Amino acid sequence: MARKEIITNTDEDETRLAILEDGQLTEVFLERAQAHGLVGNIYKGRVSRVLPGMQSAFVDIGLERDGFLYVSDVLADIEQFSSWMEGDEDDDSHKPGKRRSRRARERQRIEDLLKKGDEILVQISKAPIGTKGARITTHVSLPGRFLVYMPTVDHVGVSRKIPDRNERNRLRKIIHNIRPKNVGGLIARTAGIGQNQQDFQDDTMFLIEAWEEIKRRSEDTKAPSLIHKDLSVLLRLLRDVFADDFDRVVVDDEQEYQRAKRFVGQLQPTMVDKIELYQKKTPIFDFFKIQQELDKALEAKVWLKSGGYLVIDQAEALVAIDINTGKYVGKRRLEDTVLKTNLEAVTEIVRQLRLRDMGGIIVIDFIDMEEKANEQKVQQALIEELKKDRAKTQVLQMSEFGLVQLTRQRVKQSLERIMLQPCPYCSGSGRVKSVDTICIEILREVRRLKSELNGNGVVIRTSPAIATALEHSERAMLRQIRSEVQAPVSLLPDGHLHQEQFEVVCL
């Protein structure tokens, strides 16, 4: 079993958490002081717009952008839980009663449910991403240690990530025994494996009391207002992820260390000793070699140990990942070389998906393989590796072109969107005009102004890179410009100019 650790770096402006598996960085969580995690927060909001054509509404919850509420998120739909919540495996969609219920929900219209000015209690299920506001729902989900409580849904379930049928049946029986009447739904989480009925009973009572307090606070508060704030990023991780398979949690801040110990002491007293305070002078992310891996996670090219590499391109609607053999040439058959590169790429791709937190549609372009058996090996390896990922994924079969499409649950902004901004030079396109293109544009501008020159010379103010090119690699272009002007031509390098900017000034 892999050695798993949580490494926490805390300062006034930002908290960073890293999950290491056998010393290798697999997941990163960032939370900045000015943008505390929003997912899970509960707000009393006011409906600002109802859009019948989109069957949705916008709700003012006091953030920079209104929250987006789709009609299905206003209805009691077991399929519309908060995206960070573990789902239930049971599927009753084939039952007639379930079909009638779904059809009835589909007949509901947003304009019949909400109107402008209505005040409603909502929870953020997906954080704002890019220019989009937060995705919100009226159906609150409150996660505890062993359970998720859903006060607006009448349902009992077990996390789909618990595969053992006997354990699933045991947990379902426990939940049925402890669930008070008319209080909502409960789902057993993976952390509940092996826990006794009293543990679930305590968790349930705590969550029901928390919900009653939220309702009381909502009644005394005007919209838009924050009613309930979720835990800090470290405490959320300790609640949702920290289990027996983790070896330790290392924290470099004394106050956060004490908070973590108190929190774990309440939830899992036997694991308090796994919380450690880091006291070395070397920054914690440097000591564990996390910072250098974090820097690499922002690069498009990712090298594989064999010498092959991945190229990761994140677009607005999808992520494209290309695999290349690179410097790896193998020893025997080409097919063996390709297979080994593809299998090695599978492990790194899944690590990068988790590390960069890339979601939505993902297209992987594997190197073409001749043998169907090898394609199946790669496909199965990808499916198995994705089991390590806590985000929900769905994988389609490899196409005849060696492409695999998959979807990955998008909960928050990717690492790239959090840490980077669009390039001010290329405006996010990833490209700028080439040097020879700019030189040709300068020549065209000179020709356009030719009638205004009256035999006088010109000054070309441009970036240093373009000026250097005109004097050396593009000097034929400079000769052409001088031929057009038939007068002195001066170059004026200006370091403040963008490479694509220039000015032709008549003397």
Coordinates of C-alpha atoms in Angstrom, one line a residue:
M1 CA 0.0 0.0 0.0
A2 CA 1.3 3.5 -0.9
R3 CA 2.5 5.7 1.8
K4 CA 0.1 8.7 1.9
E5 CA 0.8 12.0 3.6
I6 CA -0.9 15.4 3.7
I7 CA 1.5 18.4 3.8
T8 CA 0.1 21.8 4.8
N9 CA 1.7 25.2 4.2
T10 CA -0.2 28.1 5.9
D11 CA 0.5 31.8 5.8
E12 CA -1.6 35.0 6.0
D13 CA -2.5 35.1 2.4
E14 CA -2.8 31.5 1.3
T15 CA -3.1 27.9 2.5
R16 CA -1.7 25.2 0.4
L17 CA -2.2 21.5 0.9
A18 CA -0.5 18.6 -0.9
I19 CA -1.3 14.9 -0.9
L20 CA 1.8 12.7 -1.5
E21 CA 1.6 9.1 -2.4
D22 CA 5.0 7.4 -1.9
G23 CA 6.6 10.8 -1.9
Q24 CA 5.0 11.8 -5.3
L25 CA 2.7 14.8 -5.5
T26 CA -0.8 13.7 -6.6
E27 CA -3.2 16.4 -5.4
V28 CA -3.0 20.1 -4.5
F29 CA -5.6 22.3 -2.7
L30 CA -5.2 26.1 -2.7
E31 CA -7.3 28.5 -0.7
R32 CA -6.5 32.2 -0.6
A33 CA -7.6 34.6 2.1
Q34 CA -9.6 36.8 -0.2
A35 CA -11.3 33.8 -1.8
H36 CA -12.2 31.4 0.9
G37 CA -13.6 28.1 -0.4
L38 CA -17.2 28.7 -1.5
V39 CA -18.5 25.1 -2.2
G40 CA -20.7 24.0 0.6
N41 CA -21.5 27.5 1.8
I42 CA -25.2 28.2 2.4
Y43 CA -26.8 31.6 1.6
K44 CA -30.1 33.3 1.9
G45 CA -30.5 34.7 -1.6
R46 CA -32.9 36.8 -3.6
V47 CA -34.0 35.8 -7.1
S48 CA -32.8 38.5 -9.5
R49 CA -33.9 37.0 -12.8
V50 CA -36.0 34.1 -14.0
L51 CA -35.3 32.8 -17.5
P52 CA -38.1 30.6 -18.9
G53 CA -36.2 30.0 -22.1
M54 CA -33.3 28.5 -20.2
Q55 CA -35.4 27.0 -17.4
S56 CA -33.1 28.6 -14.9
A57 CA -32.8 31.6 -12.6
F58 CA -30.1 33.9 -11.3
V59 CA -30.0 34.5 -7.6
D60 CA -28.2 37.3 -5.8
I61 CA -26.3 35.7 -2.9
G62 CA -24.0 38.6 -2.2
L63 CA -21.1 37.5 -4.4
E64 CA -19.5 39.3 -7.3
R65 CA -21.7 37.3 -9.7
D66 CA -25.2 35.9 -9.2
G67 CA -25.5 32.2 -8.6
F68 CA -27.0 30.1 -11.4
L69 CA -30.0 27.9 -10.4
Y70 CA -31.3 25.4 -12.9
V71 CA -34.9 24.1 -12.6
S72 CA -33.8 20.6 -11.6
D73 CA -31.9 22.1 -8.6
V74 CA -35.2 23.6 -7.3
L75 CA -36.8 20.2 -7.2
A76 CA -36.3 17.2 -5.0
D77 CA -34.1 15.2 -7.3
I78 CA -31.8 12.6 -5.9
E79 CA -29.5 12.9 -8.9
Q80 CA -28.8 16.6 -8.2
F81 CA -26.6 16.4 -5.1
S82 CA -23.8 18.7 -4.4
S83 CA -20.9 17.8 -6.7
W84 CA -18.5 17.3 -3.8
M85 CA -20.7 14.7 -2.2
E86 CA -20.2 11.0 -2.8
G87 CA -23.1 9.5 -4.8
D88 CA -25.3 6.5 -4.3
E89 CA -25.0 3.5 -6.6
D90 CA -28.6 2.4 -6.5
D91 CA -30.5 3.1 -9.6
D92 CA -34.3 2.7 -9.6
S93 CA -34.8 4.5 -12.9
H94 CA -36.2 1.3 -14.4
K95 CA -39.2 1.2 -11.9
P96 CA -42.5 2.7 -13.2
G97 CA -42.9 4.9 -10.1
K98 CA -39.5 6.4 -10.7
R99 CA -40.2 7.1 -14.3
R100 CA -43.5 8.8 -13.4
S101 CA -41.6 10.9 -10.8
R102 CA -39.0 12.0 -13.3
R103 CA -41.6 12.9 -15.9
A104 CA -43.5 14.9 -13.3
R105 CA -40.3 16.8 -12.6
E106 CA -39.7 17.4 -16.2
R107 CA -43.1 19.0 -16.6
Q108 CA -42.2 21.6 -13.8
R109 CA -41.4 25.0 -15.2
I110 CA -39.0 27.5 -13.5
E111 CA -41.6 30.3 -13.9
D112 CA -44.1 28.3 -11.8
L113 CA -41.6 27.8 -9.0
L114 CA -39.8 31.1 -8.7
K115 CA -40.4 34.8 -9.4
K116 CA -38.2 37.8 -9.2
G117 CA -37.7 39.0 -5.7
D118 CA -38.3 35.6 -4.0
E119 CA -36.0 34.9 -1.1
I120 CA -34.7 31.3 -1.0
L121 CA -32.1 29.3 0.9
V122 CA -29.4 27.9 -1.4
Q123 CA -26.1 26.1 -1.3
I124 CA -23.2 26.4 -3.6
S125 CA -22.6 23.1 -5.4
K126 CA -19.9 24.3 -7.9
A127 CA -17.6 27.3 -7.3
P128 CA -17.5 30.1 -9.9
I129 CA -15.3 29.2 -12.8
G130 CA -14.0 31.8 -15.2
T131 CA -16.8 34.2 -16.1
K132 CA -19.5 31.8 -14.8
G133 CA -21.2 32.4 -11.5
A134 CA -21.5 29.7 -8.8
R135 CA -23.9 26.8 -9.5
I136 CA -26.4 26.6 -6.6
T137 CA -29.1 24.3 -5.4
T138 CA -32.0 24.6 -3.0
H139 CA -31.4 21.1 -1.8
V140 CA -28.8 21.4 1.0
S141 CA -26.3 18.6 1.7
L142 CA -24.4 18.6 5.0
P143 CA -21.5 16.2 5.2
G144 CA -20.4 14.7 8.4
R145 CA -17.7 12.2 9.1
F146 CA -19.6 9.1 8.2
L147 CA -22.8 10.5 6.7
V148 CA -24.1 13.1 4.3
Y149 CA -27.4 14.6 5.5
M150 CA -29.9 15.9 3.0
P151 CA -32.8 17.6 4.8
T152 CA -34.9 18.1 1.6
V153 CA -34.7 14.6 0.2
D154 CA -36.4 11.4 1.5
H155 CA -33.6 8.9 0.6
V156 CA -31.3 6.3 2.2
G157 CA -28.2 5.3 0.3
V158 CA -24.6 4.1 0.5
S159 CA -21.6 5.6 -1.3
R160 CA -20.9 3.9 -4.7
K161 CA -17.3 3.8 -3.6
I162 CA -18.1 1.0 -1.2
P163 CA -17.9 -2.1 -3.4
D164 CA -18.5 -4.9 -0.8
R165 CA -22.1 -6.0 -1.0
N166 CA -22.3 -7.3 2.6
E167 CA -20.9 -4.0 4.0
R168 CA -23.3 -2.0 1.8
N169 CA -26.2 -4.0 3.2
R170 CA -24.9 -3.6 6.8
L171 CA -24.6 0.2 6.4
R172 CA -28.0 0.5 4.8
K173 CA -29.6 -1.4 7.6
I174 CA -27.9 0.8 10.2
I175 CA -29.1 4.0 8.5
H176 CA -32.7 2.7 8.3
N177 CA -32.5 2.0 12.1
I178 CA -31.1 5.4 13.1
R179 CA -32.9 7.7 10.8
P180 CA -35.6 9.7 12.6
K181 CA -38.9 10.1 10.7
N182 CA -39.5 13.1 8.5
V183 CA -36.0 14.5 8.8
G184 CA -34.7 14.0 5.2
G185 CA -32.2 11.6 3.7
L186 CA -28.9 10.1 4.7
I187 CA -26.0 8.6 2.7
A188 CA -23.2 6.5 4.2
R189 CA -19.8 7.7 3.2
T190 CA -16.7 5.6 2.6
A191 CA -15.3 6.6 6.0
G192 CA -18.3 4.7 7.5
I193 CA -16.8 1.3 6.5
G194 CA -16.6 -0.8 9.7
Q195 CA -18.1 1.8 12.0
N196 CA -20.8 0.9 14.5
Q197 CA -24.4 2.1 14.8
Q198 CA -23.6 4.5 17.6
D199 CA -21.0 6.4 15.4
F200 CA -23.7 6.9 12.8
Q201 CA -26.2 7.9 15.4
D202 CA -23.9 10.6 16.8
D203 CA -23.2 11.9 13.3
T204 CA -26.8 12.1 12.4
M205 CA -27.8 14.0 15.6
F206 CA -25.0 16.5 15.0
L207 CA -26.0 17.1 11.4
I208 CA -29.7 17.5 12.2
E209 CA -28.9 20.1 15.0
A210 CA -26.6 21.9 12.5
W211 CA -29.5 22.1 10.0
E212 CA -31.9 23.4 12.7
E213 CA -29.5 26.2 13.5
I214 CA -29.1 27.1 9.8
K215 CA -32.9 27.4 9.5
R216 CA -33.1 29.6 12.6
R217 CA -30.3 31.8 11.4
S218 CA -32.0 32.1 8.0
E219 CA -35.3 33.3 9.5
D220 CA -33.5 36.1 11.3
T221 CA -31.4 37.3 8.3
K222 CA -32.1 39.5 5.3
A223 CA -31.1 38.4 1.8
P224 CA -28.5 38.3 0.4
S225 CA -26.5 36.9 3.3
L226 CA -24.1 34.1 4.1
I227 CA -25.9 31.8 6.5
H228 CA -23.4 28.9 6.9
K229 CA -19.7 28.7 6.1
D230 CA -18.0 25.4 5.4
L231 CA -14.8 24.4 7.2
S232 CA -11.4 25.6 6.2
V233 CA -9.6 23.7 3.5
L234 CA -7.5 21.7 5.9
L235 CA -10.4 20.7 8.1
R236 CA -12.5 19.8 5.1
L237 CA -9.7 17.5 3.9
L238 CA -9.4 16.0 7.3
R239 CA -13.1 15.4 7.4
D240 CA -13.5 14.1 3.9
V241 CA -10.2 12.3 3.1
F242 CA -8.2 11.6 6.2
A243 CA -8.5 7.9 7.0
D244 CA -6.5 5.0 8.3
D245 CA -4.6 4.7 5.0
F246 CA -2.9 8.0 5.6
D247 CA 0.4 7.9 7.5
R248 CA 0.6 11.4 8.7
V249 CA -0.5 15.1 8.4
V250 CA 2.4 17.6 8.6
V251 CA 1.4 21.2 9.4
D252 CA 3.8 24.2 9.4
D253 CA 1.6 26.6 11.4
E254 CA 1.2 26.3 15.2
Q255 CA -2.4 27.6 15.3
E256 CA -3.5 25.4 12.4
Y257 CA -1.8 22.5 13.9
Q258 CA -3.7 22.9 17.2
R259 CA -7.0 23.3 15.3
A260 CA -6.3 20.2 13.3
K261 CA -5.5 18.2 16.5
R262 CA -8.7 19.4 18.2
F263 CA -10.8 18.6 15.1
V264 CA -9.3 15.1 14.6
G265 CA -9.6 14.5 18.3
Q266 CA -13.4 15.0 18.0
L267 CA -13.8 12.9 14.9
Q268 CA -11.1 10.2 15.1
P269 CA -9.3 10.3 18.5
T270 CA -7.1 7.3 17.6
M271 CA -5.5 9.3 14.7
V272 CA -4.5 12.4 16.6
D273 CA -0.9 11.2 16.9
K274 CA -0.7 11.3 13.1
I275 CA -0.9 15.1 13.2
E276 CA 2.7 16.5 13.2
L277 CA 4.1 20.1 13.6
Y278 CA 6.8 21.0 11.1
Q279 CA 9.5 23.1 12.7
K280 CA 12.4 23.1 10.3
K281 CA 13.8 26.3 8.8
T282 CA 13.5 25.1 5.2
P283 CA 10.1 26.0 3.8
I284 CA 7.9 22.9 4.1
F285 CA 7.0 22.7 0.3
D286 CA 10.7 22.9 -0.5
F287 CA 11.7 20.3 2.1
F288 CA 9.2 17.8 0.6
K289 CA 10.1 18.8 -3.0
I290 CA 6.5 19.9 -3.6
Q291 CA 7.3 23.4 -5.0
Q292 CA 9.3 22.1 -7.9
E293 CA 6.5 19.6 -8.8
L294 CA 4.0 22.4 -8.5
D295 CA 5.9 24.5 -10.9
K296 CA 6.1 21.6 -13.4
A297 CA 2.3 21.2 -13.1
L298 CA 1.9 24.6 -14.9
E299 CA 3.9 23.5 -17.9
A300 CA 2.3 22.1 -21.1
K301 CA 5.0 19.4 -21.6
V302 CA 5.3 16.6 -19.0
W303 CA 8.2 14.2 -19.3
L304 CA 7.9 10.5 -18.7
K305 CA 10.7 8.5 -17.1
S306 CA 11.3 6.5 -20.2
G307 CA 12.0 9.7 -22.3
G308 CA 8.5 10.0 -23.8
Y309 CA 6.4 13.0 -22.9
L310 CA 2.8 14.3 -22.7
V311 CA 1.6 17.6 -24.1
I312 CA -1.4 19.0 -22.2
D313 CA -3.6 21.7 -23.8
Q314 CA -6.5 23.1 -21.7
A315 CA -9.1 24.8 -23.9
E316 CA -12.3 26.4 -22.7
A317 CA -14.5 23.4 -23.5
L318 CA -12.1 20.4 -23.2
V319 CA -8.6 19.2 -22.3
A320 CA -6.5 17.5 -25.0
I321 CA -3.6 15.3 -24.0
D322 CA -1.1 14.0 -26.7
I323 CA 1.4 11.3 -26.1
N324 CA 4.8 11.1 -27.8
T325 CA 7.7 8.6 -27.6
G326 CA 10.2 11.5 -27.5
K327 CA 13.6 10.2 -26.7
Y328 CA 12.5 6.7 -25.9
V329 CA 13.3 4.3 -28.8
G330 CA 12.8 0.9 -27.2
K331 CA 14.9 -2.2 -27.7
R332 CA 13.0 -4.5 -29.9
R333 CA 9.7 -4.1 -31.8
L334 CA 8.0 -0.8 -32.4
E335 CA 4.8 -2.1 -31.0
D336 CA 6.5 -2.9 -27.7
T337 CA 7.9 0.6 -27.5
V338 CA 4.6 2.1 -28.2
L339 CA 2.8 -0.1 -25.7
K340 CA 5.3 0.7 -22.9
T341 CA 5.0 4.4 -23.6
N342 CA 1.2 4.4 -23.6
L343 CA 1.1 2.4 -20.3
E344 CA 3.6 4.7 -18.7
A345 CA 1.6 7.7 -19.9
V346 CA -1.6 6.3 -18.3
T347 CA -0.2 6.6 -14.8
E348 CA 1.1 10.1 -15.4
I349 CA -2.1 11.3 -17.1
V350 CA -4.2 10.3 -14.2
R351 CA -1.8 11.9 -11.8
Q352 CA -1.9 15.1 -13.8
L353 CA -5.7 15.1 -13.9
R354 CA -5.8 14.9 -10.1
L355 CA -2.9 17.3 -9.6
R356 CA -4.1 20.0 -12.0
D357 CA -7.8 19.2 -11.2
M358 CA -8.8 19.3 -14.8
G359 CA -12.5 18.6 -15.5
G360 CA -15.1 18.4 -18.2
I361 CA -14.4 16.6 -21.4
I362 CA -10.8 15.1 -21.8
V363 CA -9.5 13.6 -25.0
I364 CA -6.4 11.5 -24.9
D365 CA -4.5 10.8 -28.1
F366 CA -2.6 7.6 -27.5
I367 CA 0.2 6.5 -29.9
D368 CA -1.4 4.2 -32.5
M369 CA -1.1 0.5 -31.7
E370 CA -1.4 -2.3 -34.2
E371 CA -2.7 -5.1 -31.9
K372 CA -6.2 -4.9 -30.4
A373 CA -5.0 -6.7 -27.3
N374 CA -2.6 -3.9 -26.6
E375 CA -5.3 -1.3 -27.0
Q376 CA -7.4 -3.2 -24.5
K377 CA -4.4 -3.3 -22.1
V378 CA -4.1 0.5 -22.2
Q379 CA -7.8 1.0 -21.9
Q380 CA -8.1 -1.3 -18.9
A381 CA -5.0 0.3 -17.3
L382 CA -6.6 3.7 -17.6
I383 CA -9.8 2.5 -16.0
E384 CA -7.9 0.9 -13.1
E385 CA -5.7 4.0 -12.5
L386 CA -8.8 6.3 -12.5
K387 CA -10.1 4.3 -9.5
K388 CA -7.5 6.3 -7.4
D389 CA -9.3 9.5 -8.4
R390 CA -11.9 10.8 -6.0
A391 CA -13.6 12.8 -8.7
K392 CA -16.3 11.0 -10.8
T393 CA -15.1 9.9 -14.2
Q394 CA -16.6 8.1 -17.2
V395 CA -14.5 6.5 -19.9
L396 CA -15.5 5.7 -23.5
Q397 CA -13.9 3.0 -25.6
M398 CA -10.8 3.8 -27.6
S399 CA -11.6 4.8 -31.1
E400 CA -9.9 3.4 -34.2
F401 CA -7.7 6.5 -34.3
G402 CA -6.3 5.7 -30.8
L403 CA -8.4 8.4 -29.1
V404 CA -10.0 7.9 -25.7
Q405 CA -12.7 10.3 -24.4
L406 CA -13.6 10.7 -20.8
T407 CA -15.4 13.0 -18.6
R408 CA -14.2 14.1 -15.2
Q409 CA -16.2 15.8 -12.5
R410 CA -15.5 19.6 -12.5
V411 CA -15.9 20.9 -8.9
K412 CA -13.6 23.9 -8.7
Q413 CA -11.3 25.8 -10.9
S414 CA -8.3 23.9 -12.2
L415 CA -4.8 24.6 -10.9
E416 CA -4.0 26.5 -14.1
R417 CA -6.9 28.9 -13.7
I418 CA -6.2 29.5 -10.1
M419 CA -2.5 30.2 -10.5
L420 CA -2.2 31.7 -14.0
Q421 CA -3.9 34.5 -15.9
P422 CA -4.2 35.0 -19.7
C423 CA -1.0 36.3 -21.2
P424 CA -1.1 40.1 -21.8
Y425 CA 0.8 39.6 -25.0
C426 CA -1.3 36.9 -26.7
S427 CA -4.5 37.4 -24.7
G428 CA -4.7 33.7 -23.9
S429 CA -4.3 32.4 -27.5
G430 CA -0.9 31.0 -26.8
R431 CA 0.5 32.6 -29.9
V432 CA 2.0 36.0 -31.0
K433 CA 2.7 37.1 -34.5
S434 CA 6.1 36.0 -35.8
V435 CA 9.0 38.4 -36.4
D436 CA 8.8 38.1 -40.2
T437 CA 5.0 38.8 -40.0
I438 CA 5.6 42.0 -38.1
C439 CA 8.4 43.1 -40.5
I440 CA 6.0 42.6 -43.5
E441 CA 3.4 44.7 -41.6
I442 CA 5.9 47.5 -41.1
L443 CA 6.6 47.4 -44.9
R444 CA 2.9 47.7 -45.7
E445 CA 2.5 50.6 -43.3
V446 CA 5.5 52.4 -44.9
R447 CA 3.8 51.9 -48.3
R448 CA 0.5 53.2 -47.0
L449 CA 2.3 56.4 -45.8
K450 CA 4.4 56.8 -48.9
S451 CA 2.3 59.6 -50.3
E452 CA 2.8 61.6 -47.1
L453 CA 6.6 61.4 -47.0
N454 CA 7.5 64.2 -49.5
G455 CA 11.0 62.9 -49.7
N456 CA 11.6 63.0 -46.0
G457 CA 12.8 60.1 -43.9
V458 CA 11.0 58.0 -41.4
V459 CA 11.6 56.7 -37.9
I460 CA 10.3 53.2 -37.1
R461 CA 9.6 52.8 -33.4
T462 CA 9.4 49.1 -32.6
S463 CA 10.3 46.5 -29.9
P464 CA 14.0 45.6 -29.5
A465 CA 13.4 42.1 -30.9
I466 CA 12.0 43.5 -34.2
A467 CA 14.6 46.2 -34.5
T468 CA 17.4 43.6 -34.1
A469 CA 15.7 41.3 -36.6
L470 CA 15.5 44.2 -39.2
E471 CA 19.2 44.8 -38.7
H472 CA 20.2 41.2 -39.0
S473 CA 17.9 38.3 -40.0
E474 CA 15.4 40.5 -41.8
R475 CA 17.9 43.0 -43.2
A476 CA 16.6 42.3 -46.8
M477 CA 13.2 43.6 -45.5
L478 CA 14.9 46.8 -44.2
R479 CA 16.6 47.3 -47.6
Q480 CA 13.1 47.0 -49.2
I481 CA 11.7 49.6 -46.8
R482 CA 14.5 52.0 -47.6
S483 CA 13.9 51.4 -51.3
E484 CA 10.3 52.3 -50.9
V485 CA 11.0 55.5 -48.9
Q486 CA 14.0 56.7 -50.9
A487 CA 15.1 58.6 -47.8
P488 CA 16.8 57.9 -44.5
V489 CA 15.2 55.2 -42.4
S490 CA 16.0 55.1 -38.6
L491 CA 15.1 52.3 -36.2
L492 CA 14.2 53.3 -32.6
P493 CA 14.0 50.3 -30.3
D494 CA 11.5 50.7 -27.4
G495 CA 11.5 48.2 -24.6
H496 CA 8.0 49.2 -23.5
L497 CA 6.4 48.1 -26.8
H498 CA 4.8 44.7 -27.2
Q499 CA 6.4 42.6 -30.0
E500 CA 3.4 43.2 -32.2
Q501 CA 3.4 47.0 -31.7
F502 CA 5.2 49.4 -33.9
E503 CA 4.9 53.0 -35.2
V504 CA 6.1 54.6 -38.4
V505 CA 6.7 58.3 -37.9
C506 CA 7.3 60.7 -40.9
L507 CA 10.1 63.3 -40.3

